[in-house]
Amino acid sequence: MNIQTVPQVQSQYMNRLTDDTGIFQHTKFGVPDRSKGYTTDDNARALIAAVLMYSIHKDPQTLALIQTYISFIHHAQNPDGNFRNFMDYNRFFMEDRGSEDCQGRTLWALGFTLSHSCVPDNLQNTCRYMINQALPHVHTLGSPRAGAYAMVGLSFLLETPRACAYSFPYPYAENSSEAKAFLPSSDIAQLIEEMAERLQDQFRQNKGGGWNWFEDSLTYGNAMLPWSLLKAARISGRADFKQTAKESLDFLSSRTFSPEGHFKPIGSHGWQLREGEAAPYDEQPIEACEMLLACKEAAGVLEDSSYSKKAALCYEWYLGHNSLNVSLIDPQTGGCYDGIHESGLNLNQGSESIISYSIAHLVTHYG
């Protein structure tokens, strides 16, 4: 498949999984499973993929996806600024508040969207408003991964040329009773630094005996932890953040790149405890995507091209350079299979999988 055509194929598949409410969570062999409804998690991740696609091919269809995903996230936000997550097919949220990870992932998507000037101003203003409403809750996030997702999202507010916008109130705030003044960029930088210090303290408390990690287990979303510290190091200039990020990413790499030379994420069917072996299955597409993003960041922050090679291996995992030597991309639908099981491929093609592959592909070839 020609590289130039892949973003359009991915966009077409995401369109088939998206209705006027949002992107469906699951499929049955590529057909949307309406009984499983929607999640803010998936709509936030889909927003990242759609923004990347739109930055390359500024087509109306992809812009419509962006509008749908932002609208879903806006509807998911409670008046207090937190986000609900699970919604059934009847458009009823099934909880009063989503998980901490949901809060962090949503901030990641909103911050990422604001870093792309190709997104129309009205949509960016909506993202600014939602971030502003959510900011008071960021410091309360206790989950390391939730904090890491939020740190990555907030970092985009400071890395973009449009960062100066965050020193001013929400547009037309003087005419809106709902709007509040934005935190200055310096306060956002301080918040990121404080969260990074908390994460670094967890690393120092848990490392030892060759286990250079933040917890006593390797589970899901592992790469987000060193990636967030790399972001914090870039913003703050602190060498200790950079060192902790390197140690933890190198440790994770030692557990997820096989002797045969391919990426093999920690299996979700059992994970890996400190004194145990990594579960070999199930391998999830989202892990390859997030590890790719962390390694690409490391290549720049640490000025080490070996991380770029690891990022390339993460992308190749989707294409067949994996433990099964089988591609996870369905050439007929353009979708991505849901992972590698002990018995073979999971033939369902849910939204998380195509989103993960889309982000990995677009960042690899256009980022």
Short mmCIF file of C-alpha atoms in Angstrom, two decimals:
data_model
loop_
_atom_site.label_atom_id
_atom_site.label_comp_id
_atom_site.label_asym_id
_atom_site.label_seq_id
_atom_site.Cartn_x
_atom_site.Cartn_y
_atom_site.Cartn_z
CA MET A 1 0.00 0.00 0.00
CA ASN A 2 1.41 3.37 -0.98
CA ILE A 3 2.38 5.54 1.99
CA GLN A 4 0.49 8.51 0.56
CA THR A 5 -2.80 6.57 0.48
CA VAL A 6 -2.64 5.11 3.98
CA PRO A 7 -3.93 8.20 5.89
CA GLN A 8 -7.01 8.30 3.64
CA VAL A 9 -7.62 4.55 4.13
CA GLN A 10 -7.35 4.97 7.89
CA SER A 11 -9.69 7.95 7.78
CA GLN A 12 -12.23 5.92 5.80
CA TYR A 13 -12.15 3.11 8.35
CA MET A 14 -12.49 5.55 11.24
CA ASN A 15 -15.45 7.12 9.44
CA ARG A 16 -17.14 3.71 9.30
CA LEU A 17 -16.69 3.36 13.07
CA THR A 18 -17.99 6.87 13.78
CA ASP A 19 -21.60 8.02 13.85
CA ASP A 20 -22.95 11.47 14.72
CA THR A 21 -22.25 10.82 18.42
CA GLY A 22 -18.67 9.58 18.33
CA ILE A 23 -16.46 6.61 17.54
CA PHE A 24 -17.69 3.20 18.68
CA GLN A 25 -15.57 1.39 21.22
CA HIS A 26 -15.59 -2.15 19.80
CA THR A 27 -16.32 -4.09 16.64
CA LYS A 28 -17.20 -7.62 15.70
CA PHE A 29 -14.72 -8.42 12.95
CA GLY A 30 -14.69 -4.80 11.83
CA VAL A 31 -18.44 -4.15 12.08
CA PRO A 32 -19.26 -1.62 14.83
CA ASP A 33 -20.64 -3.32 17.94
CA ARG A 34 -23.31 -0.88 19.05
CA SER A 35 -24.02 -2.83 22.24
CA LYS A 36 -20.66 -1.73 23.65
CA GLY A 37 -21.32 1.97 23.02
CA TYR A 38 -18.67 4.67 23.20
CA THR A 39 -15.95 5.92 25.53
CA THR A 40 -14.34 9.30 26.04
CA ASP A 41 -11.00 7.45 26.09
CA ASP A 42 -11.46 6.33 22.48
CA ASN A 43 -12.87 9.62 21.26
CA ALA A 44 -9.91 11.44 22.79
CA ARG A 45 -7.43 9.10 21.12
CA ALA A 46 -9.39 9.36 17.87
CA LEU A 47 -9.11 13.13 18.08
CA ILE A 48 -5.30 12.85 18.11
CA ALA A 49 -5.33 10.60 15.04
CA ALA A 50 -7.80 12.82 13.19
CA VAL A 51 -5.77 15.96 13.89
CA LEU A 52 -2.67 14.24 12.52
CA MET A 53 -4.58 13.17 9.40
CA TYR A 54 -6.02 16.63 8.89
CA SER A 55 -2.60 18.24 9.21
CA ILE A 56 -1.54 16.21 6.16
CA HIS A 57 -4.71 16.10 4.04
CA LYS A 58 -6.92 19.03 4.96
CA ASP A 59 -10.07 17.33 3.73
CA PRO A 60 -13.60 18.16 4.95
CA GLN A 61 -14.30 14.54 5.95
CA THR A 62 -11.46 14.45 8.46
CA LEU A 63 -12.38 17.89 9.79
CA ALA A 64 -15.87 16.51 10.42
CA LEU A 65 -14.32 13.71 12.47
CA ILE A 66 -12.44 16.28 14.55
CA GLN A 67 -15.66 18.18 15.17
CA THR A 68 -17.49 15.01 16.22
CA TYR A 69 -14.77 13.90 18.64
CA ILE A 70 -14.45 17.35 20.24
CA SER A 71 -18.24 17.51 20.58
CA PHE A 72 -18.27 14.12 22.32
CA ILE A 73 -15.55 15.20 24.75
CA HIS A 74 -17.36 18.46 25.46
CA HIS A 75 -20.55 16.55 26.25
CA ALA A 76 -18.57 14.20 28.49
CA GLN A 77 -17.25 17.03 30.66
CA ASN A 78 -19.09 17.62 33.93
CA PRO A 79 -19.70 21.16 35.22
CA ASP A 80 -16.89 20.62 37.75
CA GLY A 81 -14.40 19.97 34.91
CA ASN A 82 -13.99 16.19 35.21
CA PHE A 83 -14.87 13.87 32.34
CA ARG A 84 -17.29 10.96 32.20
CA ASN A 85 -16.13 7.98 30.17
CA PHE A 86 -18.55 5.14 29.27
CA MET A 87 -21.64 5.97 27.22
CA ASP A 88 -24.19 3.41 26.02
CA TYR A 89 -25.73 3.38 22.57
CA ASN A 90 -28.71 5.36 23.86
CA ARG A 91 -26.36 8.24 24.64
CA PHE A 92 -26.55 7.86 28.41
CA PHE A 93 -23.34 8.05 30.37
CA MET A 94 -23.04 5.02 32.64
CA GLU A 95 -21.05 6.75 35.40
CA ASP A 96 -20.81 10.10 37.09
CA ARG A 97 -17.08 10.39 36.51
CA GLY A 98 -14.52 8.49 34.46
CA SER A 99 -11.27 6.97 35.69
CA GLU A 100 -8.20 9.05 36.41
CA ASP A 101 -6.65 7.66 33.24
CA CYS A 102 -9.62 9.03 31.30
CA GLN A 103 -8.97 12.50 32.73
CA GLY A 104 -5.31 12.31 31.73
CA ARG A 105 -5.89 10.90 28.25
CA THR A 106 -8.45 13.57 27.49
CA LEU A 107 -6.02 16.33 28.48
CA TRP A 108 -3.43 14.71 26.22
CA ALA A 109 -5.82 14.91 23.26
CA LEU A 110 -6.95 18.47 23.96
CA GLY A 111 -3.40 19.75 24.41
CA PHE A 112 -2.29 17.98 21.26
CA THR A 113 -5.13 19.53 19.26
CA LEU A 114 -4.14 23.01 20.44
CA SER A 115 -0.60 22.44 19.17
CA HIS A 116 -1.86 22.23 15.56
CA SER A 117 -2.73 25.58 14.04
CA CYS A 118 -4.50 23.86 11.12
CA VAL A 119 -7.43 23.15 13.44
CA PRO A 120 -10.00 25.98 13.06
CA ASP A 121 -10.09 28.61 15.79
CA ASN A 122 -13.59 27.78 17.00
CA LEU A 123 -12.57 24.19 17.72
CA GLN A 124 -9.36 25.31 19.39
CA ASN A 125 -11.34 27.70 21.59
CA THR A 126 -13.54 24.80 22.70
CA CYS A 127 -10.43 22.78 23.58
CA ARG A 128 -9.00 25.72 25.51
CA TYR A 129 -12.21 26.05 27.47
CA MET A 130 -12.30 22.35 28.38
CA ILE A 131 -8.65 22.32 29.47
CA ASN A 132 -9.25 25.36 31.59
CA GLN A 133 -12.22 23.71 33.30
CA ALA A 134 -10.19 20.52 33.95
CA LEU A 135 -6.97 22.13 35.19
CA PRO A 136 -7.98 22.46 38.87
CA HIS A 137 -8.20 18.66 39.09
CA VAL A 138 -4.83 17.80 37.56
CA HIS A 139 -2.85 17.99 40.80
CA THR A 140 -5.24 15.48 42.43
CA LEU A 141 -4.44 12.68 39.96
CA GLY A 142 -2.92 9.86 41.99
CA SER A 143 -2.41 7.29 39.23
CA PRO A 144 1.09 7.52 37.71
CA ARG A 145 -0.26 6.90 34.22
CA ALA A 146 -3.03 9.43 34.57
CA GLY A 147 -0.48 12.02 35.63
CA ALA A 148 1.78 11.05 32.75
CA TYR A 149 -1.00 11.44 30.18
CA ALA A 150 -1.86 14.84 31.63
CA MET A 151 1.79 15.96 31.65
CA VAL A 152 2.18 15.06 28.00
CA GLY A 153 -0.98 16.99 27.12
CA LEU A 154 0.00 20.05 29.12
CA SER A 155 3.48 20.01 27.61
CA PHE A 156 1.98 20.68 24.19
CA LEU A 157 0.68 23.98 25.54
CA LEU A 158 4.27 25.09 26.09
CA GLU A 159 5.98 23.52 23.08
CA THR A 160 3.80 25.13 20.43
CA PRO A 161 4.45 28.59 18.94
CA ARG A 162 0.93 29.45 20.07
CA ALA A 163 1.86 28.91 23.73
CA CYS A 164 1.56 32.65 24.38
CA ALA A 165 -2.21 32.24 24.05
CA TYR A 166 -2.25 30.53 27.42
CA SER A 167 -1.20 33.68 29.21
CA PHE A 168 -4.50 35.36 28.34
CA PRO A 169 -8.07 34.75 29.42
CA TYR A 170 -10.46 32.64 27.46
CA PRO A 171 -11.70 34.63 24.44
CA TYR A 172 -14.58 36.91 25.38
CA ALA A 173 -14.27 35.87 29.02
CA GLU A 174 -15.60 39.24 30.11
CA ASN A 175 -18.93 38.29 28.47
CA SER A 176 -19.13 34.73 29.78
CA SER A 177 -20.09 33.66 33.27
CA GLU A 178 -18.72 30.16 32.56
CA ALA A 179 -15.19 31.15 31.55
CA LYS A 180 -12.30 31.57 33.92
CA ALA A 181 -8.86 33.09 33.37
CA PHE A 182 -6.23 30.71 32.08
CA LEU A 183 -3.17 29.86 34.10
CA PRO A 184 -0.06 31.65 32.84
CA SER A 185 2.42 29.48 30.96
CA SER A 186 4.81 29.72 33.91
CA ASP A 187 2.18 28.15 36.19
CA ILE A 188 1.57 25.32 33.74
CA ALA A 189 5.32 24.69 33.58
CA GLN A 190 5.45 24.61 37.37
CA LEU A 191 2.53 22.16 37.48
CA ILE A 192 4.32 19.85 35.03
CA GLU A 193 7.50 20.07 37.10
CA GLU A 194 5.67 19.24 40.33
CA MET A 195 4.00 16.22 38.72
CA ALA A 196 7.33 15.08 37.29
CA GLU A 197 8.92 15.33 40.73
CA ARG A 198 6.17 13.15 42.17
CA LEU A 199 6.72 10.56 39.44
CA GLN A 200 10.47 10.68 39.94
CA ASP A 201 10.03 10.09 43.69
CA GLN A 202 8.05 6.95 42.89
CA PHE A 203 10.90 5.76 40.70
CA ARG A 204 13.48 6.31 43.42
CA GLN A 205 11.36 4.50 46.00
CA ASN A 206 10.78 1.43 43.78
CA LYS A 207 14.06 0.95 41.90
CA GLY A 208 16.59 -1.54 43.12
CA GLY A 209 18.05 -4.94 42.34
CA GLY A 210 18.07 -4.26 38.62
CA TRP A 211 14.41 -3.21 38.64
CA ASN A 212 14.49 0.37 37.33
CA TRP A 213 10.80 1.12 37.35
CA PHE A 214 8.16 3.26 39.05
CA GLU A 215 6.09 0.35 40.42
CA ASP A 216 6.47 -3.30 41.37
CA SER A 217 4.89 -4.38 38.09
CA LEU A 218 4.86 -3.64 34.38
CA THR A 219 1.27 -3.43 33.20
CA TYR A 220 -0.38 -1.20 30.56
CA GLY A 221 0.66 2.15 29.14
CA ASN A 222 4.17 1.69 30.49
CA ALA A 223 5.89 3.93 27.95
CA MET A 224 3.83 6.94 29.02
CA LEU A 225 5.82 7.21 32.25
CA PRO A 226 9.30 7.78 30.75
CA TRP A 227 7.74 9.76 27.89
CA SER A 228 6.18 12.24 30.32
CA LEU A 229 9.51 12.70 32.09
CA LEU A 230 11.21 13.34 28.76
CA LYS A 231 8.61 16.05 28.12
CA ALA A 232 9.23 17.51 31.58
CA ALA A 233 12.99 17.45 30.98
CA ARG A 234 12.59 19.29 27.69
CA ILE A 235 10.46 21.99 29.32
CA SER A 236 12.34 22.40 32.61
CA GLY A 237 15.87 21.66 31.43
CA ARG A 238 16.37 19.44 34.49
CA ALA A 239 19.02 16.78 34.02
CA ASP A 240 17.58 14.58 36.78
CA PHE A 241 14.31 14.20 34.90
CA LYS A 242 16.25 13.27 31.78
CA GLN A 243 18.30 10.68 33.66
CA THR A 244 15.26 9.04 35.25
CA ALA A 245 13.50 8.97 31.89
CA LYS A 246 16.50 7.29 30.28
CA GLU A 247 16.92 4.70 33.04
CA SER A 248 13.24 3.76 33.02
CA LEU A 249 12.91 3.71 29.22
CA ASP A 250 16.03 1.57 28.87
CA PHE A 251 14.66 -0.83 31.49
CA LEU A 252 11.32 -1.04 29.68
CA SER A 253 13.16 -1.61 26.40
CA SER A 254 15.08 -4.49 27.94
CA ARG A 255 11.76 -6.18 28.73
CA THR A 256 9.92 -5.44 25.49
CA PHE A 257 12.40 -5.88 22.63
CA SER A 258 13.02 -9.56 21.98
CA PRO A 259 16.41 -11.20 21.34
CA GLU A 260 15.11 -11.86 17.82
CA GLY A 261 14.99 -8.11 17.24
CA HIS A 262 11.28 -7.31 17.26
CA PHE A 263 9.06 -5.40 19.64
CA LYS A 264 7.07 -7.58 22.03
CA PRO A 265 4.97 -5.62 24.55
CA ILE A 266 4.19 -6.91 28.01
CA GLY A 267 1.17 -9.20 27.67
CA SER A 268 -2.08 -7.91 29.09
CA HIS A 269 -3.02 -11.45 30.17
CA GLY A 270 -0.99 -11.40 33.38
CA TRP A 271 1.43 -8.45 32.98
CA GLN A 272 4.81 -8.78 34.74
CA LEU A 273 5.46 -8.68 38.47
CA ARG A 274 8.79 -7.58 39.88
CA GLU A 275 10.06 -11.09 40.53
CA GLY A 276 8.21 -12.78 37.69
CA GLU A 277 8.30 -13.27 33.95
CA ALA A 278 6.45 -11.12 31.45
CA ALA A 279 3.13 -12.51 30.26
CA PRO A 280 3.69 -13.37 26.57
CA TYR A 281 0.11 -12.60 25.49
CA ASP A 282 -2.07 -10.65 24.74
CA GLU A 283 0.00 -8.09 22.80
CA GLN A 284 -1.97 -4.86 22.33
CA PRO A 285 -1.62 -2.35 19.45
CA ILE A 286 -1.77 0.62 21.83
CA GLU A 287 1.46 -0.48 23.50
CA ALA A 288 3.38 -0.35 20.22
CA CYS A 289 2.05 3.14 19.54
CA GLU A 290 2.92 4.60 22.94
CA MET A 291 6.36 2.99 22.98
CA LEU A 292 7.00 4.45 19.52
CA LEU A 293 6.09 7.93 20.76
CA ALA A 294 8.32 7.61 23.81
CA CYS A 295 11.28 6.41 21.74
CA LYS A 296 10.90 9.21 19.20
CA GLU A 297 10.90 11.73 22.04
CA ALA A 298 13.97 10.07 23.55
CA ALA A 299 15.85 10.26 20.26
CA GLY A 300 15.51 14.05 20.37
CA VAL A 301 15.85 14.78 24.09
CA LEU A 302 18.69 12.33 24.67
CA GLU A 303 20.25 12.98 21.25
CA ASP A 304 20.63 9.25 20.62
CA SER A 305 19.62 7.76 17.27
CA SER A 306 19.34 4.25 18.73
CA TYR A 307 15.92 5.23 20.06
CA SER A 308 14.80 6.08 16.53
CA LYS A 309 15.64 2.52 15.53
CA LYS A 310 13.53 1.22 18.41
CA ALA A 311 10.67 3.47 17.32
CA ALA A 312 10.92 1.97 13.84
CA LEU A 313 10.67 -1.54 15.31
CA CYS A 314 7.51 -0.52 17.14
CA TYR A 315 5.96 0.57 13.86
CA GLU A 316 7.10 -2.60 12.13
CA TRP A 317 5.28 -4.63 14.81
CA TYR A 318 2.01 -3.71 13.06
CA LEU A 319 3.32 -4.80 9.67
CA GLY A 320 4.49 -8.28 10.62
CA HIS A 321 7.82 -7.88 12.41
CA ASN A 322 6.36 -9.42 15.56
CA SER A 323 6.16 -12.70 17.46
CA LEU A 324 3.80 -14.22 14.85
CA ASN A 325 5.45 -12.74 11.77
CA VAL A 326 1.96 -11.71 10.63
CA SER A 327 0.65 -8.26 9.73
CA LEU A 328 -2.04 -6.81 11.97
CA ILE A 329 -3.42 -4.63 9.14
CA ASP A 330 -6.45 -5.93 7.26
CA PRO A 331 -5.85 -4.95 3.60
CA GLN A 332 -9.58 -5.21 2.80
CA THR A 333 -10.92 -2.89 5.51
CA GLY A 334 -7.86 -0.80 6.35
CA GLY A 335 -8.46 -1.70 10.01
CA CYS A 336 -6.01 -3.05 12.56
CA TYR A 337 -6.60 -6.31 14.38
CA ASP A 338 -7.04 -6.07 18.13
CA GLY A 339 -3.83 -7.83 19.09
CA ILE A 340 -1.83 -11.02 19.23
CA HIS A 341 -3.18 -13.91 21.31
CA GLU A 342 -1.54 -17.22 22.07
CA SER A 343 -3.78 -18.80 19.43
CA GLY A 344 -3.14 -16.10 16.81
CA LEU A 345 -4.59 -12.76 15.83
CA ASN A 346 -7.64 -11.27 17.53
CA LEU A 347 -9.72 -10.70 14.40
CA ASN A 348 -11.84 -7.93 15.88
CA GLN A 349 -10.82 -4.46 14.68
CA GLY A 350 -11.83 -1.98 17.37
CA SER A 351 -11.31 1.74 17.49
CA GLU A 352 -8.34 1.67 19.88
CA SER A 353 -6.43 -0.54 17.44
CA ILE A 354 -6.94 1.52 14.27
CA ILE A 355 -6.30 4.72 16.21
CA SER A 356 -3.03 3.33 17.59
CA TYR A 357 -1.87 2.21 14.15
CA SER A 358 -2.91 5.50 12.55
CA ILE A 359 -0.94 7.55 15.07
CA ALA A 360 2.08 5.27 14.73
CA HIS A 361 1.97 5.44 10.92
CA LEU A 362 1.47 9.18 10.70
CA VAL A 363 4.16 10.01 13.23
CA THR A 364 6.59 7.61 11.55
CA HIS A 365 6.11 8.91 8.02
CA TYR A 366 5.11 12.53 8.54
CA GLY A 367 6.16 13.47 12.06
#
